[in-house]
C-alpha cells in the first residue's frame, strides 16, 4: 500500500506536499498571493497606493515589504494561527516572511551597489578608477537587528504567544539576525479592525515606547559593540516585524519609538519593516 499523504496545514486535505514550503500541499503553495514586485516602493503594496501618495510627511521607515496580499484566504489562514491558536502554522508563515526578507535584501543590495558606483564615478575621473573594483562581488545587504511589534499583556494572556516574535524567530534561525524586544506597549489599544483610519492613527501615536528593561538594554549594547566597525560607516539597520500591515500606523509608531531609543544611545538607525501580509 502507498504511504498516506501528509495532511496540509493550510487546507487540511491529504495531498501532495510542497517542497518549497514544508507542511503545506502543492495546490495551496500555488495559490499563495505573493507580492513579488510591489507597486508602492514605500509601503510594499501590490496595488496603487493612495496612502503614501496622499501624505508628503517624512516617514520614519525606509520601506515596508510584505510577503503576501491579504486576500480572504490569507485572512482565514492568519485567523487560524492567531485567534484559533494553531501554532503549528508559525514555521511556514515565518518561511513565507523570509521570502519577503530575500526580496528586501536583493533590492537594498542593488541600491547599495548603485550608490557605490555613483559615488566612485563622481569622485574620480574614469581613467583613474580601478577597473577591478567593478568585478568585486558586492556584499549582500544584511539587517543588524529584528524587533517584533509587541502585543499588549491583555492580548498576550488571551493568545499565549506573540505572533510577531514567532515569525521573527524563523528569520533569526535562517539568517542569523538577532531578535530583541526593544519596544513595549504603553496602553491597550483595543481592536483595531473596528476603527476608522483616523481613529487608528490617533490611537497609535503614543502606543509604543522603548523598552527600559536593564537586561534588554544590556543585550542591545552588547550587540552594538559587536558591530561597531560597521556602524562607523552606516546607521544601524533594524527591521520591525509584524503579521499584517494595514494603515502603517503601528509600524510608524514603533519606528518613532525605536529612533528615539537608538538615538538616546548615541547611534543612528535606519528602520525597515517586514510584515507577513499587506492589506
Ligand atoms: Zn493544502
Ligand atoms: Zn504605499
PDB file of C-alpha atoms and ligand atoms in Angstrom:
ATOM      1  CA  UNK A   1       0.000   0.000   0.000  1.00  0.00           C
ATOM      2  CA  UNK A   2       1.276   3.515  -0.836  1.00  0.00           C
ATOM      3  CA  UNK A   3       2.206   5.557   2.219  1.00  0.00           C
ATOM      4  CA  UNK A   4      -0.563   8.015   3.018  1.00  0.00           C
ATOM      5  CA  UNK A   5      -0.009  11.615   2.020  1.00  0.00           C
ATOM      6  CA  UNK A   6       0.600  14.197   4.754  1.00  0.00           C
ATOM      7  CA  UNK A   7      -2.204  16.466   5.861  1.00  0.00           C
ATOM      8  CA  UNK A   8      -1.799  20.062   4.631  1.00  0.00           C
ATOM      9  CA  UNK A   9      -1.559  22.686   7.379  1.00  0.00           C
ATOM     10  CA  UNK A  10      -3.497  25.180   5.255  1.00  0.00           C
ATOM     11  CA  UNK A  11      -6.414  23.280   3.729  1.00  0.00           C
ATOM     12  CA  UNK A  12      -6.424  20.188   5.929  1.00  0.00           C
ATOM     13  CA  UNK A  13      -6.539  17.822   2.932  1.00  0.00           C
ATOM     14  CA  UNK A  14      -4.206  14.903   2.421  1.00  0.00           C
ATOM     15  CA  UNK A  15      -2.422  15.777  -0.798  1.00  0.00           C
ATOM     16  CA  UNK A  16       0.994  16.030  -2.436  1.00  0.00           C
ATOM     17  CA  UNK A  17       3.309  18.110  -0.198  1.00  0.00           C
ATOM     18  CA  UNK A  18       5.099  21.224  -1.447  1.00  0.00           C
ATOM     19  CA  UNK A  19       8.872  21.027  -1.403  1.00  0.00           C
ATOM     20  CA  UNK A  20       9.311  24.809  -1.053  1.00  0.00           C
ATOM     21  CA  UNK A  21       7.052  25.286   1.971  1.00  0.00           C
ATOM     22  CA  UNK A  22       7.146  22.228   4.222  1.00  0.00           C
ATOM     23  CA  UNK A  23       3.822  21.384   5.834  1.00  0.00           C
ATOM     24  CA  UNK A  24       1.559  22.575   3.050  1.00  0.00           C
ATOM     25  CA  UNK A  25       0.328  20.967  -0.151  1.00  0.00           C
ATOM     26  CA  UNK A  26       1.295  21.793  -3.720  1.00  0.00           C
ATOM     27  CA  UNK A  27      -2.031  23.365  -4.622  1.00  0.00           C
ATOM     28  CA  UNK A  28      -2.038  25.635  -1.536  1.00  0.00           C
ATOM     29  CA  UNK A  29       1.518  26.665  -2.391  1.00  0.00           C
ATOM     30  CA  UNK A  30       0.488  27.546  -5.942  1.00  0.00           C
ATOM     31  CA  UNK A  31      -2.422  29.593  -4.585  1.00  0.00           C
ATOM     32  CA  UNK A  32      -0.329  31.904  -2.390  1.00  0.00           C
ATOM     33  CA  UNK A  33      -0.789  35.559  -3.483  1.00  0.00           C
ATOM     34  CA  UNK A  34       2.909  36.515  -3.226  1.00  0.00           C
ATOM     35  CA  UNK A  35       3.895  40.145  -3.605  1.00  0.00           C
ATOM     36  CA  UNK A  36       6.933  39.783  -5.840  1.00  0.00           C
ATOM     37  CA  UNK A  37       7.310  43.335  -7.044  1.00  0.00           C
ATOM     38  CA  UNK A  38       5.382  45.899  -5.030  1.00  0.00           C
ATOM     39  CA  UNK A  39       3.619  48.767  -6.819  1.00  0.00           C
ATOM     40  CA  UNK A  40       4.284  51.145  -3.926  1.00  0.00           C
ATOM     41  CA  UNK A  41       8.001  51.293  -3.114  1.00  0.00           C
ATOM     42  CA  UNK A  42       7.313  52.810   0.308  1.00  0.00           C
ATOM     43  CA  UNK A  43       4.737  50.534   1.886  1.00  0.00           C
ATOM     44  CA  UNK A  44       5.160  47.481  -0.320  1.00  0.00           C
ATOM     45  CA  UNK A  45       1.575  47.459  -1.521  1.00  0.00           C
ATOM     46  CA  UNK A  46       0.687  45.378  -4.544  1.00  0.00           C
ATOM     47  CA  UNK A  47      -1.968  47.830  -5.799  1.00  0.00           C
ATOM     48  CA  UNK A  48      -1.939  51.606  -6.376  1.00  0.00           C
ATOM     49  CA  UNK A  49      -1.438  53.345  -3.065  1.00  0.00           C
ATOM     50  CA  UNK A  50      -3.372  56.478  -2.100  1.00  0.00           C
ATOM     51  CA  UNK A  51      -1.996  56.384   1.480  1.00  0.00           C
ATOM     52  CA  UNK A  52       1.623  57.014   0.555  1.00  0.00           C
ATOM     53  CA  UNK A  53       0.893  59.493  -2.245  1.00  0.00           C
ATOM     54  CA  UNK A  54      -1.598  61.416  -0.052  1.00  0.00           C
ATOM     55  CA  UNK A  55       0.870  62.365   2.616  1.00  0.00           C
ATOM     56  CA  UNK A  56       4.162  64.075   1.935  1.00  0.00           C
ATOM     57  CA  UNK A  57       5.232  63.940   5.591  1.00  0.00           C
ATOM     58  CA  UNK A  58       8.593  62.317   6.241  1.00  0.00           C
ATOM     59  CA  UNK A  59       8.085  58.663   7.147  1.00  0.00           C
ATOM     60  CA  UNK A  60      10.133  57.106   9.941  1.00  0.00           C
ATOM     61  CA  UNK A  61      10.763  53.915   7.931  1.00  0.00           C
ATOM     62  CA  UNK A  62      12.731  53.360   4.725  1.00  0.00           C
ATOM     63  CA  UNK A  63      10.118  50.939   3.445  1.00  0.00           C
ATOM     64  CA  UNK A  64       7.797  48.083   4.265  1.00  0.00           C
ATOM     65  CA  UNK A  65       7.770  44.806   2.401  1.00  0.00           C
ATOM     66  CA  UNK A  66       5.131  42.120   2.805  1.00  0.00           C
ATOM     67  CA  UNK A  67       5.177  38.513   1.723  1.00  0.00           C
ATOM     68  CA  UNK A  68       1.588  38.194   0.533  1.00  0.00           C
ATOM     69  CA  UNK A  69      -1.520  40.182  -0.325  1.00  0.00           C
ATOM     70  CA  UNK A  70      -4.148  39.941   2.410  1.00  0.00           C
ATOM     71  CA  UNK A  71      -6.793  38.075   0.452  1.00  0.00           C
ATOM     72  CA  UNK A  72      -9.710  36.294   2.124  1.00  0.00           C
ATOM     73  CA  UNK A  73      -7.729  33.027   2.016  1.00  0.00           C
ATOM     74  CA  UNK A  74      -4.783  34.664   3.742  1.00  0.00           C
ATOM     75  CA  UNK A  75      -7.095  36.273   6.314  1.00  0.00           C
ATOM     76  CA  UNK A  76      -8.558  32.856   7.090  1.00  0.00           C
ATOM     77  CA  UNK A  77      -5.082  31.410   7.469  1.00  0.00           C
ATOM     78  CA  UNK A  78      -3.909  34.178   9.799  1.00  0.00           C
ATOM     79  CA  UNK A  79      -7.101  33.728  11.805  1.00  0.00           C
ATOM     80  CA  UNK A  80      -6.384  30.032  12.280  1.00  0.00           C
ATOM     81  CA  UNK A  81      -2.953  30.869  13.572  1.00  0.00           C
ATOM     82  CA  UNK A  82      -3.643  33.970  15.650  1.00  0.00           C
ATOM     83  CA  UNK A  83      -7.145  33.560  17.014  1.00  0.00           C
ATOM     84  CA  UNK A  84      -7.676  29.827  16.923  1.00  0.00           C
ATOM     85  CA  UNK A  85      -4.230  29.108  18.273  1.00  0.00           C
ATOM     86  CA  UNK A  86      -2.927  26.829  15.526  1.00  0.00           C
ATOM     87  CA  UNK A  87       0.710  27.471  16.383  1.00  0.00           C
ATOM     88  CA  UNK A  88       1.880  24.731  14.020  1.00  0.00           C
ATOM     89  CA  UNK A  89       1.440  27.341  11.275  1.00  0.00           C
ATOM     90  CA  UNK A  90       4.191  29.576  12.712  1.00  0.00           C
ATOM     91  CA  UNK A  91       7.153  27.930  10.899  1.00  0.00           C
ATOM     92  CA  UNK A  92       5.519  28.011   7.464  1.00  0.00           C
ATOM     93  CA  UNK A  93       4.233  31.587   7.889  1.00  0.00           C
ATOM     94  CA  UNK A  94       7.727  32.540   9.049  1.00  0.00           C
ATOM     95  CA  UNK A  95       9.208  30.915   5.970  1.00  0.00           C
ATOM     96  CA  UNK A  96       6.827  32.964   3.832  1.00  0.00           C
ATOM     97  CA  UNK A  97       8.032  36.108   5.629  1.00  0.00           C
ATOM     98  CA  UNK A  98      11.589  35.027   4.910  1.00  0.00           C
ATOM     99  CA  UNK A  99      10.715  35.291   1.207  1.00  0.00           C
ATOM    100  CA  UNK A 100       9.933  38.965   1.741  1.00  0.00           C
ATOM    101  CA  UNK A 101      13.284  39.322   3.527  1.00  0.00           C
ATOM    102  CA  UNK A 102      15.042  37.859   0.475  1.00  0.00           C
ATOM    103  CA  UNK A 103      13.319  40.409  -1.773  1.00  0.00           C
ATOM    104  CA  UNK A 104      14.177  43.305   0.557  1.00  0.00           C
ATOM    105  CA  UNK A 105      17.765  42.110   0.734  1.00  0.00           C
ATOM    106  CA  UNK A 106      18.014  41.957  -3.047  1.00  0.00           C
ATOM    107  CA  UNK A 107      16.543  45.431  -3.507  1.00  0.00           C
ATOM    108  CA  UNK A 108      18.743  47.006  -0.853  1.00  0.00           C
ATOM    109  CA  UNK A 109      21.870  45.277  -2.163  1.00  0.00           C
ATOM    110  CA  UNK A 110      21.166  46.636  -5.650  1.00  0.00           C
ATOM    111  CA  UNK A 111      20.591  50.148  -4.315  1.00  0.00           C
ATOM    112  CA  UNK A 112      23.773  49.948  -2.295  1.00  0.00           C
ATOM    113  CA  UNK A 113      25.726  48.830  -5.337  1.00  0.00           C
ATOM    114  CA  UNK A 114      24.307  51.629  -7.497  1.00  0.00           C
ATOM    115  CA  UNK A 115      25.148  54.204  -4.805  1.00  0.00           C
ATOM    116  CA  UNK A 116      28.714  52.902  -4.527  1.00  0.00           C
ATOM    117  CA  UNK A 117      29.251  53.002  -8.287  1.00  0.00           C
ATOM    118  CA  UNK A 118      27.839  56.525  -8.475  1.00  0.00           C
ATOM    119  CA  UNK A 119      29.991  57.856  -5.665  1.00  0.00           C
ATOM    120  CA  UNK A 120      33.091  56.202  -7.151  1.00  0.00           C
ATOM    121  CA  UNK A 121      32.489  57.650 -10.578  1.00  0.00           C
ATOM    122  CA  UNK A 122      31.794  61.131  -9.225  1.00  0.00           C
ATOM    123  CA  UNK A 123      34.923  61.103  -7.100  1.00  0.00           C
ATOM    124  CA  UNK A 124      37.468  60.114  -9.716  1.00  0.00           C
ATOM    125  CA  UNK A 125      37.805  60.619 -13.444  1.00  0.00           C
ATOM    126  CA  UNK A 126      37.112  57.432 -15.351  1.00  0.00           C
ATOM    127  CA  UNK A 127      40.735  56.764 -16.287  1.00  0.00           C
ATOM    128  CA  UNK A 128      41.879  56.926 -12.664  1.00  0.00           C
ATOM    129  CA  UNK A 129      39.313  54.424 -11.466  1.00  0.00           C
ATOM    130  CA  UNK A 130      40.470  50.964 -10.684  1.00  0.00           C
ATOM    131  CA  UNK A 131      38.505  48.806 -13.109  1.00  0.00           C
ATOM    132  CA  UNK A 132      38.860  45.836 -10.794  1.00  0.00           C
ATOM    133  CA  UNK A 133      36.523  47.221  -8.158  1.00  0.00           C
ATOM    134  CA  UNK A 134      33.675  46.632 -10.585  1.00  0.00           C
ATOM    135  CA  UNK A 135      34.438  42.949 -10.564  1.00  0.00           C
ATOM    136  CA  UNK A 136      34.430  42.516  -6.833  1.00  0.00           C
ATOM    137  CA  UNK A 137      31.178  40.896  -5.800  1.00  0.00           C
ATOM    138  CA  UNK A 138      29.459  43.411  -3.527  1.00  0.00           C
ATOM    139  CA  UNK A 139      28.467  42.328  -0.039  1.00  0.00           C
ATOM    140  CA  UNK A 140      24.811  41.495   0.386  1.00  0.00           C
ATOM    141  CA  UNK A 141      22.776  43.907   2.449  1.00  0.00           C
ATOM    142  CA  UNK A 142      22.009  42.463   5.910  1.00  0.00           C
ATOM    143  CA  UNK A 143      19.820  43.741   8.716  1.00  0.00           C
ATOM    144  CA  UNK A 144      21.506  44.059  12.121  1.00  0.00           C
ATOM    145  CA  UNK A 145      18.508  43.520  14.320  1.00  0.00           C
ATOM    146  CA  UNK A 146      14.898  42.340  14.258  1.00  0.00           C
ATOM    147  CA  UNK A 147      12.357  43.964  16.555  1.00  0.00           C
ATOM    148  CA  UNK A 148       8.931  42.325  16.860  1.00  0.00           C
ATOM    149  CA  UNK A 149       5.885  44.546  17.370  1.00  0.00           C
ATOM    150  CA  UNK A 150       4.839  43.830  20.962  1.00  0.00           C
ATOM    151  CA  UNK A 151       1.290  42.765  21.807  1.00  0.00           C
ATOM    152  CA  UNK A 152      -0.454  44.102  24.892  1.00  0.00           C
ATOM    153  CA  UNK A 153      -0.316  41.999  28.037  1.00  0.00           C
ATOM    154  CA  UNK A 154      -4.097  41.507  27.741  1.00  0.00           C
ATOM    155  CA  UNK A 155      -3.679  40.083  24.220  1.00  0.00           C
ATOM    156  CA  UNK A 156      -0.664  38.074  25.224  1.00  0.00           C
ATOM    157  CA  UNK A 157      -2.530  36.327  28.017  1.00  0.00           C
ATOM    158  CA  UNK A 158      -5.537  35.641  25.737  1.00  0.00           C
ATOM    159  CA  UNK A 159      -3.392  34.270  22.926  1.00  0.00           C
ATOM    160  CA  UNK A 160      -0.465  32.821  24.800  1.00  0.00           C
ATOM    161  CA  UNK A 161       2.086  33.957  22.234  1.00  0.00           C
ATOM    162  CA  UNK A 162       3.218  36.981  20.258  1.00  0.00           C
ATOM    163  CA  UNK A 163       2.873  36.162  16.557  1.00  0.00           C
ATOM    164  CA  UNK A 164       5.458  38.800  15.542  1.00  0.00           C
ATOM    165  CA  UNK A 165       8.014  37.207  17.849  1.00  0.00           C
ATOM    166  CA  UNK A 166       7.339  33.733  16.445  1.00  0.00           C
ATOM    167  CA  UNK A 167       7.664  34.967  12.855  1.00  0.00           C
ATOM    168  CA  UNK A 168      10.890  36.846  13.666  1.00  0.00           C
ATOM    169  CA  UNK A 169      12.269  33.681  15.251  1.00  0.00           C
ATOM    170  CA  UNK A 170      12.175  31.914  11.870  1.00  0.00           C
ATOM    171  CA  UNK A 171      14.261  34.712  10.323  1.00  0.00           C
ATOM    172  CA  UNK A 172      16.683  34.656  13.241  1.00  0.00           C
ATOM    173  CA  UNK A 173      17.263  30.939  12.709  1.00  0.00           C
ATOM    174  CA  UNK A 174      17.587  31.180   8.938  1.00  0.00           C
ATOM    175  CA  UNK A 175      19.527  34.433   8.642  1.00  0.00           C
ATOM    176  CA  UNK A 176      21.357  34.667  11.948  1.00  0.00           C
ATOM    177  CA  UNK A 177      19.927  38.133  12.661  1.00  0.00           C
ATOM    178  CA  UNK A 178      19.292  38.564  16.387  1.00  0.00           C
ATOM    179  CA  UNK A 179      15.864  39.491  17.677  1.00  0.00           C
ATOM    180  CA  UNK A 180      15.444  41.889  20.599  1.00  0.00           C
ATOM    181  CA  UNK A 181      12.195  43.058  22.230  1.00  0.00           C
ATOM    182  CA  UNK A 182      13.173  46.742  22.155  1.00  0.00           C
ATOM    183  CA  UNK A 183       9.588  48.007  22.296  1.00  0.00           C
ATOM    184  CA  UNK A 184       6.792  47.868  24.832  1.00  0.00           C
ATOM    185  CA  UNK A 185       3.167  48.880  24.559  1.00  0.00           C
ATOM    186  CA  UNK A 186       2.190  51.843  26.672  1.00  0.00           C
ATOM    187  CA  UNK A 187      -1.525  51.006  26.693  1.00  0.00           C
ATOM    188  CA  UNK A 188      -4.039  48.533  25.387  1.00  0.00           C
ATOM    189  CA  UNK A 189      -5.386  49.968  22.128  1.00  0.00           C
ATOM    190  CA  UNK A 190      -8.397  47.696  21.671  1.00  0.00           C
ATOM    191  CA  UNK A 191      -9.491  46.020  18.442  1.00  0.00           C
ATOM    192  CA  UNK A 192      -8.066  47.991  15.520  1.00  0.00           C
ATOM    193  CA  UNK A 193     -10.255  46.339  12.916  1.00  0.00           C
ATOM    194  CA  UNK A 194     -13.425  48.083  14.126  1.00  0.00           C
ATOM    195  CA  UNK A 195     -11.922  51.568  13.892  1.00  0.00           C
ATOM    196  CA  UNK A 196     -11.663  54.164  11.151  1.00  0.00           C
ATOM    197  CA  UNK A 197      -8.350  55.190   9.659  1.00  0.00           C
ATOM    198  CA  UNK A 198      -8.147  58.466  11.604  1.00  0.00           C
ATOM    199  CA  UNK A 199      -9.171  56.768  14.865  1.00  0.00           C
ATOM    200  CA  UNK A 200      -6.411  54.214  14.401  1.00  0.00           C
ATOM    201  CA  UNK A 201      -3.828  56.874  13.647  1.00  0.00           C
ATOM    202  CA  UNK A 202      -4.696  58.899  16.751  1.00  0.00           C
ATOM    203  CA  UNK A 203      -4.805  55.756  18.876  1.00  0.00           C
ATOM    204  CA  UNK A 204      -1.435  54.518  17.742  1.00  0.00           C
ATOM    205  CA  UNK A 205       0.564  57.714  18.046  1.00  0.00           C
ATOM    206  CA  UNK A 206       1.895  57.023  21.528  1.00  0.00           C
ATOM    207  CA  UNK A 207       1.090  53.347  21.853  1.00  0.00           C
ATOM    208  CA  UNK A 208       4.747  52.240  21.970  1.00  0.00           C
ATOM    209  CA  UNK A 209       7.863  53.214  23.810  1.00  0.00           C
ATOM    210  CA  UNK A 210      11.432  51.941  24.053  1.00  0.00           C
ATOM    211  CA  UNK A 211      11.968  49.032  26.415  1.00  0.00           C
ATOM    212  CA  UNK A 212      13.846  50.194  29.509  1.00  0.00           C
ATOM    213  CA  UNK A 213      14.405  46.721  30.976  1.00  0.00           C
ATOM    214  CA  UNK A 214      18.100  46.784  32.039  1.00  0.00           C
ATOM    215  CA  UNK A 215      18.714  43.268  30.757  1.00  0.00           C
ATOM    216  CA  UNK A 216      17.325  44.101  27.297  1.00  0.00           C
ATOM    217  CA  UNK A 217      19.369  47.299  27.154  1.00  0.00           C
ATOM    218  CA  UNK A 218      22.464  45.324  28.132  1.00  0.00           C
ATOM    219  CA  UNK A 219      21.824  42.886  25.259  1.00  0.00           C
ATOM    220  CA  UNK A 220      21.347  45.802  22.886  1.00  0.00           C
ATOM    221  CA  UNK A 221      24.609  47.430  23.969  1.00  0.00           C
ATOM    222  CA  UNK A 222      26.394  44.098  23.588  1.00  0.00           C
ATOM    223  CA  UNK A 223      25.010  43.799  20.062  1.00  0.00           C
ATOM    224  CA  UNK A 224      26.031  47.366  19.202  1.00  0.00           C
ATOM    225  CA  UNK A 225      29.571  46.724  20.485  1.00  0.00           C
ATOM    226  CA  UNK A 226      29.839  43.655  18.253  1.00  0.00           C
ATOM    227  CA  UNK A 227      29.089  45.635  15.106  1.00  0.00           C
ATOM    228  CA  UNK A 228      30.759  48.955  15.990  1.00  0.00           C
ATOM    229  CA  UNK A 229      33.116  48.860  12.959  1.00  0.00           C
ATOM    230  CA  UNK A 230      30.129  48.550  10.599  1.00  0.00           C
ATOM    231  CA  UNK A 231      28.298  51.338  12.391  1.00  0.00           C
ATOM    232  CA  UNK A 232      31.107  53.786  11.709  1.00  0.00           C
ATOM    233  CA  UNK A 233      30.153  53.620   8.035  1.00  0.00           C
ATOM    234  CA  UNK A 234      26.388  53.385   8.203  1.00  0.00           C
ATOM    235  CA  UNK A 235      23.375  53.536  10.549  1.00  0.00           C
ATOM    236  CA  UNK A 236      22.084  50.559  12.496  1.00  0.00           C
ATOM    237  CA  UNK A 237      19.738  48.642  10.176  1.00  0.00           C
ATOM    238  CA  UNK A 238      16.658  47.479  12.053  1.00  0.00           C
ATOM    239  CA  UNK A 239      13.655  45.562  10.757  1.00  0.00           C
ATOM    240  CA  UNK A 240      10.370  45.777  12.610  1.00  0.00           C
ATOM    241  CA  UNK A 241       8.439  42.515  12.275  1.00  0.00           C
ATOM    242  CA  UNK A 242       4.655  42.141  12.321  1.00  0.00           C
ATOM    243  CA  UNK A 243       1.988  39.877  10.876  1.00  0.00           C
ATOM    244  CA  UNK A 244      -0.003  42.474   8.988  1.00  0.00           C
ATOM    245  CA  UNK A 245       0.374  45.983   7.591  1.00  0.00           C
ATOM    246  CA  UNK A 246      -2.917  47.830   7.265  1.00  0.00           C
ATOM    247  CA  UNK A 247      -2.582  51.608   7.557  1.00  0.00           C
ATOM    248  CA  UNK A 248       1.033  51.506   8.672  1.00  0.00           C
ATOM    249  CA  UNK A 249       0.216  53.430  11.856  1.00  0.00           C
ATOM    250  CA  UNK A 250       1.509  50.633  14.105  1.00  0.00           C
ATOM    251  CA  UNK A 251       4.771  50.380  12.191  1.00  0.00           C
ATOM    252  CA  UNK A 252       5.249  54.154  12.137  1.00  0.00           C
ATOM    253  CA  UNK A 253       4.628  54.459  15.875  1.00  0.00           C
ATOM    254  CA  UNK A 254       7.081  51.619  16.517  1.00  0.00           C
ATOM    255  CA  UNK A 255       9.685  53.193  14.237  1.00  0.00           C
ATOM    256  CA  UNK A 256       9.412  56.543  16.025  1.00  0.00           C
ATOM    257  CA  UNK A 257       9.903  54.898  19.416  1.00  0.00           C
ATOM    258  CA  UNK A 258      12.904  52.970  18.061  1.00  0.00           C
ATOM    259  CA  UNK A 259      14.536  56.070  16.557  1.00  0.00           C
ATOM    260  CA  UNK A 260      14.243  57.667  19.977  1.00  0.00           C
ATOM    261  CA  UNK A 261      15.673  54.676  21.845  1.00  0.00           C
ATOM    262  CA  UNK A 262      18.630  54.222  19.490  1.00  0.00           C
ATOM    263  CA  UNK A 263      19.237  57.978  19.307  1.00  0.00           C
ATOM    264  CA  UNK A 264      19.422  58.165  23.101  1.00  0.00           C
ATOM    265  CA  UNK A 265      22.271  55.652  22.956  1.00  0.00           C
ATOM    266  CA  UNK A 266      24.143  57.880  20.513  1.00  0.00           C
ATOM    267  CA  UNK A 267      23.518  55.829  17.348  1.00  0.00           C
ATOM    268  CA  UNK A 268      21.582  56.436  14.164  1.00  0.00           C
ATOM    269  CA  UNK A 269      19.019  53.913  12.997  1.00  0.00           C
ATOM    270  CA  UNK A 270      17.641  53.100   9.584  1.00  0.00           C
ATOM    271  CA  UNK A 271      14.342  51.312  10.017  1.00  0.00           C
ATOM    272  CA  UNK A 272      12.507  48.925   7.719  1.00  0.00           C
ATOM    273  CA  UNK A 273       9.514  46.713   8.272  1.00  0.00           C
ATOM    274  CA  UNK A 274       8.627  43.227   7.154  1.00  0.00           C
ATOM    275  CA  UNK A 275       5.072  42.071   7.538  1.00  0.00           C
ATOM    276  CA  UNK A 276       3.562  38.769   6.544  1.00  0.00           C
ATOM    277  CA  UNK A 277       0.573  40.313   4.740  1.00  0.00           C
ATOM    278  CA  UNK A 278      -0.264  43.674   3.163  1.00  0.00           C
ATOM    279  CA  UNK A 279      -3.948  44.577   3.168  1.00  0.00           C
TER     280      UNK A 279
HETATM  281 ZN1  LIG B   1      -3.401  22.465   1.070  1.00  0.00          ZN
HETATM  282 ZN1  LIG B   2       2.211  52.957  -0.264  1.00  0.00          ZN
END
